[in-house]
JSON list of C-alpha atoms in Angstrom, two decimals:
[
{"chain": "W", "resi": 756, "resn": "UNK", "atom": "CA", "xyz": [11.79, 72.14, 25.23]},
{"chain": "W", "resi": 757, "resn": "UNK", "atom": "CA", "xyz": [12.95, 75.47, 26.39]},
{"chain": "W", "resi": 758, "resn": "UNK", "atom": "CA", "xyz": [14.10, 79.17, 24.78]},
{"chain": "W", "resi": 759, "resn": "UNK", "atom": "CA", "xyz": [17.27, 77.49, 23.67]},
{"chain": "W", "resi": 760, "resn": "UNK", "atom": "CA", "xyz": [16.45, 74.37, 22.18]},
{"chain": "W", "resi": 761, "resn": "UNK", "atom": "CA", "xyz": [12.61, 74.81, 21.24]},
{"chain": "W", "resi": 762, "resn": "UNK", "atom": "CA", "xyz": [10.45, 72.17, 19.53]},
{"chain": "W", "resi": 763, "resn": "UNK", "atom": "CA", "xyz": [12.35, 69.09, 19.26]},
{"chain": "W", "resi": 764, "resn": "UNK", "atom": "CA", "xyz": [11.49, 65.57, 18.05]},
{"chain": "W", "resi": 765, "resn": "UNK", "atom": "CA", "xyz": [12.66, 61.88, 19.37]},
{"chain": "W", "resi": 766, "resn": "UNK", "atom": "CA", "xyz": [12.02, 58.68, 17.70]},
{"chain": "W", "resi": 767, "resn": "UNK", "atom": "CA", "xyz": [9.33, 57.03, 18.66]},
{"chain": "W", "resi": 768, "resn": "UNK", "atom": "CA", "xyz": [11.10, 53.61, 18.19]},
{"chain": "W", "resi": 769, "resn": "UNK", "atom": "CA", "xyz": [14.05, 54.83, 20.41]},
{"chain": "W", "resi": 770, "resn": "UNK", "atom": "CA", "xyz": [12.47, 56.34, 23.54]},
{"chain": "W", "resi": 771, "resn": "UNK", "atom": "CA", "xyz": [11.18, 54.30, 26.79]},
{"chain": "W", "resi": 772, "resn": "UNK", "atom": "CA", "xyz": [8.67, 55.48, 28.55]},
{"chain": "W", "resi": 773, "resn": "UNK", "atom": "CA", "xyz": [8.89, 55.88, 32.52]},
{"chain": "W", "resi": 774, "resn": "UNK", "atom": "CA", "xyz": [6.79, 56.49, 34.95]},
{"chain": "W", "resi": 775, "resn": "UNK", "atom": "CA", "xyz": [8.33, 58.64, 37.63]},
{"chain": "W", "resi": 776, "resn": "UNK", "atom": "CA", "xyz": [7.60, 59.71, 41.59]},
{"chain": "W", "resi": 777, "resn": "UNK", "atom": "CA", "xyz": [7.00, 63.08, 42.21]},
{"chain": "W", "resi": 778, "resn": "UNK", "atom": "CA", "xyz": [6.68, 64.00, 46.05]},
{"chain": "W", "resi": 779, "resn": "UNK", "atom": "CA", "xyz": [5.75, 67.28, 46.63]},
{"chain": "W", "resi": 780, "resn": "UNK", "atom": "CA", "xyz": [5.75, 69.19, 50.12]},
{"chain": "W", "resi": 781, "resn": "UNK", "atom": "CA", "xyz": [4.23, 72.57, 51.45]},
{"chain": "W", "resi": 782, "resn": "UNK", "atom": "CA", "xyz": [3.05, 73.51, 55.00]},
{"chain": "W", "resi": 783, "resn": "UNK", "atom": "CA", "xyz": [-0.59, 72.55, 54.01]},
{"chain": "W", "resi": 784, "resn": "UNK", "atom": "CA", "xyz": [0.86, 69.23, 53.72]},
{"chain": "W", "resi": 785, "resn": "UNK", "atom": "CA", "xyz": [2.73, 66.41, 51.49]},
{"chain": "W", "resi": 786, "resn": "UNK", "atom": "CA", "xyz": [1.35, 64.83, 48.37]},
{"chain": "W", "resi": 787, "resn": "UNK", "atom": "CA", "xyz": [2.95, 62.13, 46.14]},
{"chain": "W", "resi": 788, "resn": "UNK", "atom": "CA", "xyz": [2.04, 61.88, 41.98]},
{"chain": "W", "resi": 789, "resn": "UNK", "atom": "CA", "xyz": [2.81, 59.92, 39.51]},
{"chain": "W", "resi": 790, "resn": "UNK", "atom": "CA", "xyz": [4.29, 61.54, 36.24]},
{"chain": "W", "resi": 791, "resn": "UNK", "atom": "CA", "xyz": [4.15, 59.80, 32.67]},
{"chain": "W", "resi": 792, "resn": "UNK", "atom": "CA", "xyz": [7.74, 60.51, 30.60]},
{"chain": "W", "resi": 793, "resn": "UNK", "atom": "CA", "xyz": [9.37, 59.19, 28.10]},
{"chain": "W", "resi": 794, "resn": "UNK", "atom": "CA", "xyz": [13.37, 59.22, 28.14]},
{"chain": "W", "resi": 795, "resn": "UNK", "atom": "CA", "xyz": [16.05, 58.86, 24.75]},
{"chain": "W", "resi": 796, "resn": "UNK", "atom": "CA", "xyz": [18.75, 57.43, 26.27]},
{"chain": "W", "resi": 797, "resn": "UNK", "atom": "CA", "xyz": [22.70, 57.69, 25.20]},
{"chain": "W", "resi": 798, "resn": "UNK", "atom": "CA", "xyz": [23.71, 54.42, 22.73]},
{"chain": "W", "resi": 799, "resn": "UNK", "atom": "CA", "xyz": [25.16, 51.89, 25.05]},
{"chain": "W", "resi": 800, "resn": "UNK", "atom": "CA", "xyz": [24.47, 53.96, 28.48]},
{"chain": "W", "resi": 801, "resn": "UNK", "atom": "CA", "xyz": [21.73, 54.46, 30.74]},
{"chain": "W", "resi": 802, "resn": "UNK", "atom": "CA", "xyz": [23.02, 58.31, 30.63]},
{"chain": "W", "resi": 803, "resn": "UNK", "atom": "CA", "xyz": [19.50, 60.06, 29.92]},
{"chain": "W", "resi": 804, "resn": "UNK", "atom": "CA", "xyz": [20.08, 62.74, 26.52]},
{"chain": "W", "resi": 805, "resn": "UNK", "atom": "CA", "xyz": [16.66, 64.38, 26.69]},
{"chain": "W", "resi": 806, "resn": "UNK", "atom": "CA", "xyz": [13.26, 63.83, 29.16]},
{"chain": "W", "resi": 807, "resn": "UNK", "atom": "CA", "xyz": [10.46, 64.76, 27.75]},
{"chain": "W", "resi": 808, "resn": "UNK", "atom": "CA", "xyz": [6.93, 64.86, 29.95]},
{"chain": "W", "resi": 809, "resn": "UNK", "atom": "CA", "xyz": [3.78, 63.33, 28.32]},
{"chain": "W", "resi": 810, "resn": "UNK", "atom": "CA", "xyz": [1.49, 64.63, 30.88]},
{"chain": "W", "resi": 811, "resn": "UNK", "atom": "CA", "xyz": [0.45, 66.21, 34.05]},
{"chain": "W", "resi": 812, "resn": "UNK", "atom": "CA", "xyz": [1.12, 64.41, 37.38]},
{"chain": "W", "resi": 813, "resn": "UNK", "atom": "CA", "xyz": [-1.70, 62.34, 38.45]},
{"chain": "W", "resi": 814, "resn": "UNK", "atom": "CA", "xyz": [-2.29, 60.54, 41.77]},
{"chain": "W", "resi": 815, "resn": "UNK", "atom": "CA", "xyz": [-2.87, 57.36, 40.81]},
{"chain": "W", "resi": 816, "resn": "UNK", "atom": "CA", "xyz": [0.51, 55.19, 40.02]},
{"chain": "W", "resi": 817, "resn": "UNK", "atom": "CA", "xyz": [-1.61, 53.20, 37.47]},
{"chain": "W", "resi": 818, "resn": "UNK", "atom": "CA", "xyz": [-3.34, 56.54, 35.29]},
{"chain": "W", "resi": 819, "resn": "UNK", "atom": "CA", "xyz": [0.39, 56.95, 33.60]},
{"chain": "W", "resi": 820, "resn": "UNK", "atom": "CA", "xyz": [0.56, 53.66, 32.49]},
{"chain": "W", "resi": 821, "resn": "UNK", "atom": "CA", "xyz": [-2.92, 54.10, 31.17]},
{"chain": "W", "resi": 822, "resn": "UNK", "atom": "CA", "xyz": [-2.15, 57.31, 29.33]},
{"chain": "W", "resi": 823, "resn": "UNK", "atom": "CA", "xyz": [0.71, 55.30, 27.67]},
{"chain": "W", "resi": 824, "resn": "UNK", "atom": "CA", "xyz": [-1.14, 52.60, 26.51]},
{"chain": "W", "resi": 825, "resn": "UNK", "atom": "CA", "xyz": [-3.57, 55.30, 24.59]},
{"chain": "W", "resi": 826, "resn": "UNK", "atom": "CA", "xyz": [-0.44, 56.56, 23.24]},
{"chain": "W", "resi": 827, "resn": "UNK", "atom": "CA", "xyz": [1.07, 53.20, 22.32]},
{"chain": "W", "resi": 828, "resn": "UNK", "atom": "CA", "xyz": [-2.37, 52.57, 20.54]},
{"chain": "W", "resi": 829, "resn": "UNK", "atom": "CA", "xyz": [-2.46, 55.79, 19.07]},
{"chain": "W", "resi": 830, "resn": "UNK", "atom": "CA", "xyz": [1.16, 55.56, 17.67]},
{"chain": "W", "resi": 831, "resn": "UNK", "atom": "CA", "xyz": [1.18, 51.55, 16.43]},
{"chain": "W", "resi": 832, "resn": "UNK", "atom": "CA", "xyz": [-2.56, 51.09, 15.56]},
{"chain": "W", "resi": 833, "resn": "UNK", "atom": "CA", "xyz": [-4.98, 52.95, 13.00]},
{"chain": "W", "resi": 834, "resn": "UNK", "atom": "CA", "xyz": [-7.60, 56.00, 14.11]},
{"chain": "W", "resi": 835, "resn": "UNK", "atom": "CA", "xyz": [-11.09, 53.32, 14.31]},
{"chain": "W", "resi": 836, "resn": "UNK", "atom": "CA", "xyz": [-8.65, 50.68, 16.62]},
{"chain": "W", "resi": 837, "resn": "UNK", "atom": "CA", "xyz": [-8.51, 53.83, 19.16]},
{"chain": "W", "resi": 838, "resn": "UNK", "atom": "CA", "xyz": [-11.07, 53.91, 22.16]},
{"chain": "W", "resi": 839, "resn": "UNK", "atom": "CA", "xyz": [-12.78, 57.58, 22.23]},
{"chain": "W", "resi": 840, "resn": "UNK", "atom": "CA", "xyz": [-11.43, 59.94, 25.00]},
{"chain": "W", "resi": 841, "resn": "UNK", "atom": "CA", "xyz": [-13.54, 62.02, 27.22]},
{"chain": "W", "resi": 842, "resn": "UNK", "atom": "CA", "xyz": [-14.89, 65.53, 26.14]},
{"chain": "W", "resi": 843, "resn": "UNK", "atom": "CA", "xyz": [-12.29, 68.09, 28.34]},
{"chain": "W", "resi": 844, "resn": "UNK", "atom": "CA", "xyz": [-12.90, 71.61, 28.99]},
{"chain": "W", "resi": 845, "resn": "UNK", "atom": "CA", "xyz": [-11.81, 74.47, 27.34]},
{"chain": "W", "resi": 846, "resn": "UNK", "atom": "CA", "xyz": [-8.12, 75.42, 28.40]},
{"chain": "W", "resi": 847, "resn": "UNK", "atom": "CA", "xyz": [-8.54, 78.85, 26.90]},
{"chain": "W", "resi": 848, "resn": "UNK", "atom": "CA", "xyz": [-11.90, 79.47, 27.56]},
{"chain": "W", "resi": 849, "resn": "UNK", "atom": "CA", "xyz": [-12.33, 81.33, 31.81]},
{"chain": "W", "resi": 850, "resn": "UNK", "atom": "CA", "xyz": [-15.62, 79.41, 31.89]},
{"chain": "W", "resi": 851, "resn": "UNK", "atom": "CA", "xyz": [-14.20, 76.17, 32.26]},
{"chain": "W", "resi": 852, "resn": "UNK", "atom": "CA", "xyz": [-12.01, 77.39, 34.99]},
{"chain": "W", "resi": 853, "resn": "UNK", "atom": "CA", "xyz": [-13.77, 75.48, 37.89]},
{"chain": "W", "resi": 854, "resn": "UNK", "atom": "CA", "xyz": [-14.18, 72.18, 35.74]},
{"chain": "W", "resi": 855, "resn": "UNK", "atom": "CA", "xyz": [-11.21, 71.84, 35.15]},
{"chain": "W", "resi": 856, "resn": "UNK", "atom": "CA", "xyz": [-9.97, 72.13, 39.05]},
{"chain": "W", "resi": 857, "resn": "UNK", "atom": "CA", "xyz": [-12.44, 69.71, 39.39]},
{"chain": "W", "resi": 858, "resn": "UNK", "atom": "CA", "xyz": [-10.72, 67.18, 37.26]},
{"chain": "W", "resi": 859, "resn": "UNK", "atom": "CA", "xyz": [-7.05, 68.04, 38.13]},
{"chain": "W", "resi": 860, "resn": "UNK", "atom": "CA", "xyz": [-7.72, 68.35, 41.89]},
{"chain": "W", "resi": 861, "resn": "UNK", "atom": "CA", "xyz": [-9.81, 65.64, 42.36]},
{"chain": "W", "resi": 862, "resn": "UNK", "atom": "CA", "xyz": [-9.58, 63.40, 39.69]},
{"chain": "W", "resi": 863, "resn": "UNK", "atom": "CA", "xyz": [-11.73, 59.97, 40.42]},
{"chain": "W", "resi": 864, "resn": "UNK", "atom": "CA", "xyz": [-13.09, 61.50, 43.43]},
{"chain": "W", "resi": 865, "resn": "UNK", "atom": "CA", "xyz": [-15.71, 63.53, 41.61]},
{"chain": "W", "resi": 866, "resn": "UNK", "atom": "CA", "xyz": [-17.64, 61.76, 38.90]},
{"chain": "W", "resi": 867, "resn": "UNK", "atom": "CA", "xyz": [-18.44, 62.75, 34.96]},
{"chain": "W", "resi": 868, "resn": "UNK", "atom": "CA", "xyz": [-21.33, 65.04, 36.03]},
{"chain": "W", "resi": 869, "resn": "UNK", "atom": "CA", "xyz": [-19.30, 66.53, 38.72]},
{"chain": "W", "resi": 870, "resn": "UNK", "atom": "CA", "xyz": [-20.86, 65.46, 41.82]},
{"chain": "W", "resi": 871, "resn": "UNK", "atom": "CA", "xyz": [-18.72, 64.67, 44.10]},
{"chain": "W", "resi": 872, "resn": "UNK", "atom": "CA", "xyz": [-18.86, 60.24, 44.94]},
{"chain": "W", "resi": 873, "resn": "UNK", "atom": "CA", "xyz": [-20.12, 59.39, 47.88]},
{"chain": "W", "resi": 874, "resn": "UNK", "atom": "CA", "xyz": [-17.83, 58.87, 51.00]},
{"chain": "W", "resi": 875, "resn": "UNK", "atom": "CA", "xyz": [-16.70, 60.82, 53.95]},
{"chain": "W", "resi": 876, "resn": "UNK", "atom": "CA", "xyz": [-12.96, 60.45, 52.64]},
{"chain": "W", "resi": 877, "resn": "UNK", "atom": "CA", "xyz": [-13.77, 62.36, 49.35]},
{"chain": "W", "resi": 878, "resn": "UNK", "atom": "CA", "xyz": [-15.91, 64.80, 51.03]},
{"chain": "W", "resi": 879, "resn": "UNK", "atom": "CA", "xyz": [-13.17, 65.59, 53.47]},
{"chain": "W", "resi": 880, "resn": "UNK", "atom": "CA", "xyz": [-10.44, 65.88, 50.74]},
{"chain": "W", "resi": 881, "resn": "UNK", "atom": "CA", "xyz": [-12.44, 67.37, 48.33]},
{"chain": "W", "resi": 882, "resn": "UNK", "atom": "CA", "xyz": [-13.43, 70.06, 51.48]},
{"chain": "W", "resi": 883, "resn": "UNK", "atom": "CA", "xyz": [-9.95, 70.26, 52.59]},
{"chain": "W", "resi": 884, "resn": "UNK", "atom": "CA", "xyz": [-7.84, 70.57, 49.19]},
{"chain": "W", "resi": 885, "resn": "UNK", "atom": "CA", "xyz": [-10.39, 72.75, 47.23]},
{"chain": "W", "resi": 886, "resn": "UNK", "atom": "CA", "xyz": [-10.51, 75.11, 50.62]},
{"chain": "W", "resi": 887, "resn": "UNK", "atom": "CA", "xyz": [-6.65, 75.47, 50.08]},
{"chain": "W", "resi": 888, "resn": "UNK", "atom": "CA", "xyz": [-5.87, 75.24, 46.70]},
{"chain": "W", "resi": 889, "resn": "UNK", "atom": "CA", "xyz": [-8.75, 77.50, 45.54]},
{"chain": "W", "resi": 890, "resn": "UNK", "atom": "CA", "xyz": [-7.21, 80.78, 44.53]},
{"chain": "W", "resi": 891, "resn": "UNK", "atom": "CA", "xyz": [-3.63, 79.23, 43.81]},
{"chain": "W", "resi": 892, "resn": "UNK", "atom": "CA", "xyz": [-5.47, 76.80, 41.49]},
{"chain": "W", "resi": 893, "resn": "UNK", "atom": "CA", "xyz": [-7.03, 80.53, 39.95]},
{"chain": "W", "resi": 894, "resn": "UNK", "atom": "CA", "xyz": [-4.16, 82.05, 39.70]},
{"chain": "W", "resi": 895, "resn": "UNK", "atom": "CA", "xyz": [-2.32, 78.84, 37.82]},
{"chain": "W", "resi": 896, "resn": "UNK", "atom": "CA", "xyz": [-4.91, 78.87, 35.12]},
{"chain": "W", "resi": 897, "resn": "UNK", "atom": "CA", "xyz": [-4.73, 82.62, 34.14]},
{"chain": "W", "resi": 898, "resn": "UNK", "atom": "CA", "xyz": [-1.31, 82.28, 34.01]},
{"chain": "W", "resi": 899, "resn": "UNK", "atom": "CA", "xyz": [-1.96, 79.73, 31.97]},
{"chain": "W", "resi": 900, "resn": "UNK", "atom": "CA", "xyz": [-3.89, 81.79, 29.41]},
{"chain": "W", "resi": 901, "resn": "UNK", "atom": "CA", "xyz": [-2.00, 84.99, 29.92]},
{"chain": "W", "resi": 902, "resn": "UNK", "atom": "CA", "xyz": [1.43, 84.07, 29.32]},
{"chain": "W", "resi": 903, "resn": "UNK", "atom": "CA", "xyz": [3.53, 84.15, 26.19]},
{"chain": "W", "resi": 904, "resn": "UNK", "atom": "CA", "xyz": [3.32, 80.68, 24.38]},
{"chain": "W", "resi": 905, "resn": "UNK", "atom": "CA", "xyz": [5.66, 79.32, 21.63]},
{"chain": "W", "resi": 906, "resn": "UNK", "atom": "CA", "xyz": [3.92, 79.08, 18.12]},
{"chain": "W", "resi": 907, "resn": "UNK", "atom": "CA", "xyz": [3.23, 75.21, 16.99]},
{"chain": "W", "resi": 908, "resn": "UNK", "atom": "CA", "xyz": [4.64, 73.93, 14.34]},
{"chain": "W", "resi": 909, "resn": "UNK", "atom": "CA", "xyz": [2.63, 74.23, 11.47]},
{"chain": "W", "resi": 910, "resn": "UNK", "atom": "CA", "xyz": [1.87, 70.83, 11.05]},
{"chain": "W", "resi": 911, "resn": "UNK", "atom": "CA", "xyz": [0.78, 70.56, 14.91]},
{"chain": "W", "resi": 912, "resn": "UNK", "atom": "CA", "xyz": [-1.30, 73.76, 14.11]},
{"chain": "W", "resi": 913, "resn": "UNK", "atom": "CA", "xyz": [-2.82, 72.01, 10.81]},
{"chain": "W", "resi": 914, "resn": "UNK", "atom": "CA", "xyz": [-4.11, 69.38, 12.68]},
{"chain": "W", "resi": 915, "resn": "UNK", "atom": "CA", "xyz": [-5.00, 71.41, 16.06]},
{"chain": "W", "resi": 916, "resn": "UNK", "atom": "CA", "xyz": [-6.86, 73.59, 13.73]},
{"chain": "W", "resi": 917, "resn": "UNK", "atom": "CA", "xyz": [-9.55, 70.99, 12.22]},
{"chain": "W", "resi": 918, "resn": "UNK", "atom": "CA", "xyz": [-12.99, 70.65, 13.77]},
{"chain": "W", "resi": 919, "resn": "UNK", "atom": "CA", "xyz": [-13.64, 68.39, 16.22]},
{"chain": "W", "resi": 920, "resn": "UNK", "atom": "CA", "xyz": [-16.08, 66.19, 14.16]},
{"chain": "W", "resi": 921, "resn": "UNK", "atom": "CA", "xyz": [-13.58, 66.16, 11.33]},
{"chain": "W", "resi": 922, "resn": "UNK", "atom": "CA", "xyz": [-11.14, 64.42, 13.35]},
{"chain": "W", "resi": 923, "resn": "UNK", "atom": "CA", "xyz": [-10.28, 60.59, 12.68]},
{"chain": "W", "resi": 924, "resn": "UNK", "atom": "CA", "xyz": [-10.42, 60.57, 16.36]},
{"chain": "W", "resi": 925, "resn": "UNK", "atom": "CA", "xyz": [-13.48, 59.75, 18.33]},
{"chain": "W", "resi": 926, "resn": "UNK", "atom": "CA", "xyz": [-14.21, 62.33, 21.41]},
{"chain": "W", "resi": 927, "resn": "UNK", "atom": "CA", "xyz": [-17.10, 61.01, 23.68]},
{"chain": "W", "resi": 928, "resn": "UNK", "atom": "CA", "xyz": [-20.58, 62.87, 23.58]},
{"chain": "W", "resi": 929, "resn": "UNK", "atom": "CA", "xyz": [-20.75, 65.56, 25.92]},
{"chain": "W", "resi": 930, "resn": "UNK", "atom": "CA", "xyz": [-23.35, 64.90, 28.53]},
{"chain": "W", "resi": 931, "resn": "UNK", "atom": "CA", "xyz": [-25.86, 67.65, 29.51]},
{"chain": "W", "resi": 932, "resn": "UNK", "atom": "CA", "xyz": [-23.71, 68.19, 33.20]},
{"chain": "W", "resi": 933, "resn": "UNK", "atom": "CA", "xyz": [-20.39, 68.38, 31.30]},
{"chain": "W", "resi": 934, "resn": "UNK", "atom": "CA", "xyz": [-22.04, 70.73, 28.97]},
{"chain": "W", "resi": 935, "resn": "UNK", "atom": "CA", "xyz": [-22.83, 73.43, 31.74]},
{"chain": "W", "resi": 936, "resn": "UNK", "atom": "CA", "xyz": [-19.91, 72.57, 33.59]},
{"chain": "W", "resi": 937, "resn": "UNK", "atom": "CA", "xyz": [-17.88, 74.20, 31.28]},
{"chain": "W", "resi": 938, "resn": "UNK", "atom": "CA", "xyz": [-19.92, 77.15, 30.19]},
{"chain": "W", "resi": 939, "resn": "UNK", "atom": "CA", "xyz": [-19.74, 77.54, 34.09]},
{"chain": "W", "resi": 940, "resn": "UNK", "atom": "CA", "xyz": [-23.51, 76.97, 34.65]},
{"chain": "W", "resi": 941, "resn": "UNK", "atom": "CA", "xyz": [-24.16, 74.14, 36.37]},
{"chain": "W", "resi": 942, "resn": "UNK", "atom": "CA", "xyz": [-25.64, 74.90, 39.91]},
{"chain": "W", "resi": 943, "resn": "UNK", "atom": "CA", "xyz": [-23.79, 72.28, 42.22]},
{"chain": "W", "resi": 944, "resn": "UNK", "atom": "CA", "xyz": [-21.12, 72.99, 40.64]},
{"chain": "W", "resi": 945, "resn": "UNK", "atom": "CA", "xyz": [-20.74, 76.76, 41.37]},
{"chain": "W", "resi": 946, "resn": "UNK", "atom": "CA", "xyz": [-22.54, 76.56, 44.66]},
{"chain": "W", "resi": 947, "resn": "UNK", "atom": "CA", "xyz": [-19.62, 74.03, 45.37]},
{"chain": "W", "resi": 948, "resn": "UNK", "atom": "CA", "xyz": [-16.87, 75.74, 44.91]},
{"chain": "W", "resi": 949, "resn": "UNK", "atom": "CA", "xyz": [-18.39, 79.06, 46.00]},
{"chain": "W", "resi": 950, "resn": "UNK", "atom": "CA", "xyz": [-18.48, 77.43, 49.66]},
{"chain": "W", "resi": 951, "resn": "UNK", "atom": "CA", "xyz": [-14.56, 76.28, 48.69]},
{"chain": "W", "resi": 952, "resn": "UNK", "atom": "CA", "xyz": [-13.78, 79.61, 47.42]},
{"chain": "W", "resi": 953, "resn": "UNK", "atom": "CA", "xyz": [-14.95, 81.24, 50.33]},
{"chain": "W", "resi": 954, "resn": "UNK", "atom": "CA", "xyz": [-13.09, 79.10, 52.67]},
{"chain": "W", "resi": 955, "resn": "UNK", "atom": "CA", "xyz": [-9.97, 79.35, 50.60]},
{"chain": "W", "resi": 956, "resn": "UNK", "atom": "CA", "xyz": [-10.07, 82.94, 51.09]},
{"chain": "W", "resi": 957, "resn": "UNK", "atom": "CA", "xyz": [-10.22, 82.91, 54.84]},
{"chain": "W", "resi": 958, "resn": "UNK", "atom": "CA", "xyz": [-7.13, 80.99, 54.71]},
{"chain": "W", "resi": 959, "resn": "UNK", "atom": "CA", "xyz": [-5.34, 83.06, 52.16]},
{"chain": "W", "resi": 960, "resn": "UNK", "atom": "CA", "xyz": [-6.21, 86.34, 54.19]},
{"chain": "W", "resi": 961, "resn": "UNK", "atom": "CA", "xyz": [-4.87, 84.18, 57.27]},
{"chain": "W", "resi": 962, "resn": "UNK", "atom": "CA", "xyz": [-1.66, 84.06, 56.07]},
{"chain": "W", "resi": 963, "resn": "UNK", "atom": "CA", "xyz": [-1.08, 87.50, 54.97]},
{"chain": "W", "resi": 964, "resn": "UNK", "atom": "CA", "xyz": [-2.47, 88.77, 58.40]},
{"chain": "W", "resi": 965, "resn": "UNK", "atom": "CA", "xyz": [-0.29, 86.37, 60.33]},
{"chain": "W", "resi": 966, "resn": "UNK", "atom": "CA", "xyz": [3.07, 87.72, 58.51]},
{"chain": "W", "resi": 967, "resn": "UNK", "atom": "CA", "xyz": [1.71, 91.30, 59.52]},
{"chain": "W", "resi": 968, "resn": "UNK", "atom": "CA", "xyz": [1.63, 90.97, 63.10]},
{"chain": "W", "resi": 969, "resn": "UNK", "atom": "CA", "xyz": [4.40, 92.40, 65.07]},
{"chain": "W", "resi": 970, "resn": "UNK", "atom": "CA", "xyz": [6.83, 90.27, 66.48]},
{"chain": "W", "resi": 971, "resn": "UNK", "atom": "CA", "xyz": [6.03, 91.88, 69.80]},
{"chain": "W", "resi": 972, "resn": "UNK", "atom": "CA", "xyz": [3.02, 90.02, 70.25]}
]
């Protein structure tokens, strides 16, 4: 939860799930997401006594309701009732890097093989976000493997620790794309976001020599 408090644990019976608007405004722009919570409220209030996220924000209002149906699933049924989940990349592994801005930037608008769907309004997004967000989206995701971590508890670690194919849990099959995707070897992929990257650092050099102009011209 935080330095203080740490891991904590609610019920399961007791907490209610929400789904909460998250607006979020920059000078690139304004964005709205949708973020997946569940709340333990105070006996005989609608005081809130902890709020606990369940996963990232995602674009689509209905994705957190489909996240909590998994979990509802996961928590009242048994292991073979579950539906398998798809194969994600490596969050400690550099390689996966651009994969997984694929998925968190674009979401629906690039498909399993990570091809982009045809349209001009995902080209344009997809040209105009990944041109922006390129080296902030970088910089989030070594941060992400650099900084200090709390340790699991043991019996999260237990678990986390087992192989993949050991698990009661079904993972869908890789497929060949996916595979290169995240050992960072798929062509489109990298010639892709080598075009975004590039454009992402024109901008980013844009601002810095903008703030370094004298204010006499």
């Amino acid at each position: 939860m935080n330095s203080k408090d740490g891991w904590i644990s609610l019920p399961y019976d007791d907490v209610q799930p929400v789904n909460m608007v998250a607006r979020m405004y920059s000078t690139a722009g304004g964005s709205t997401a949708y973020v997946l919570a569940v709340v333990d409220l105070v006996p005989g209030s609608r005081r809130i006594r902890w709020y606990l996220l369940l996963a990232l924000p995602q674009r689509s209002i209905e994705t957190p309701e489909r996240i909590w149906e998994f979990v509802r699933c996961y928590m009242d049924g048994a292991p073979e009732y579950l539906p398998p989940v798809e194969a994600q990349p490596a969050i400690d592994d550099p390689r996966a890097d651009l994969a997984r801005m694929d998925r968190f930037l674009f979401g629906s608008l690039v498909d399993e093989n990570h091809r982009v769907v045809p349209g001009v309004f995902s080209k344009l997004y997809v040209g105009f976000v990944g041109g922006t967000m390129y080296w902030f989206e970088r910089a989030g995701l070594w941060i992400s493997r650099t900084a200090p971590r709390p340790q699991w508890p043991d019996e999260i670690a237990e678990e986390m620790a087992l192989p993949v194919d050991s698990s009661a849990y079904k993972v869908r099959a890789q497929t060949p794309a996916q595979r290169l995707a995240y050992e960072n070897a798929l062509p489109h992929l990298r010639r892709r976001w080598m075009v975004l990257g590039g454009i992402s650092t024109v901008f980013v050099l844009s601002m810095f020599a903008v703030l370094g102009i004298p204010r006499w011209l």
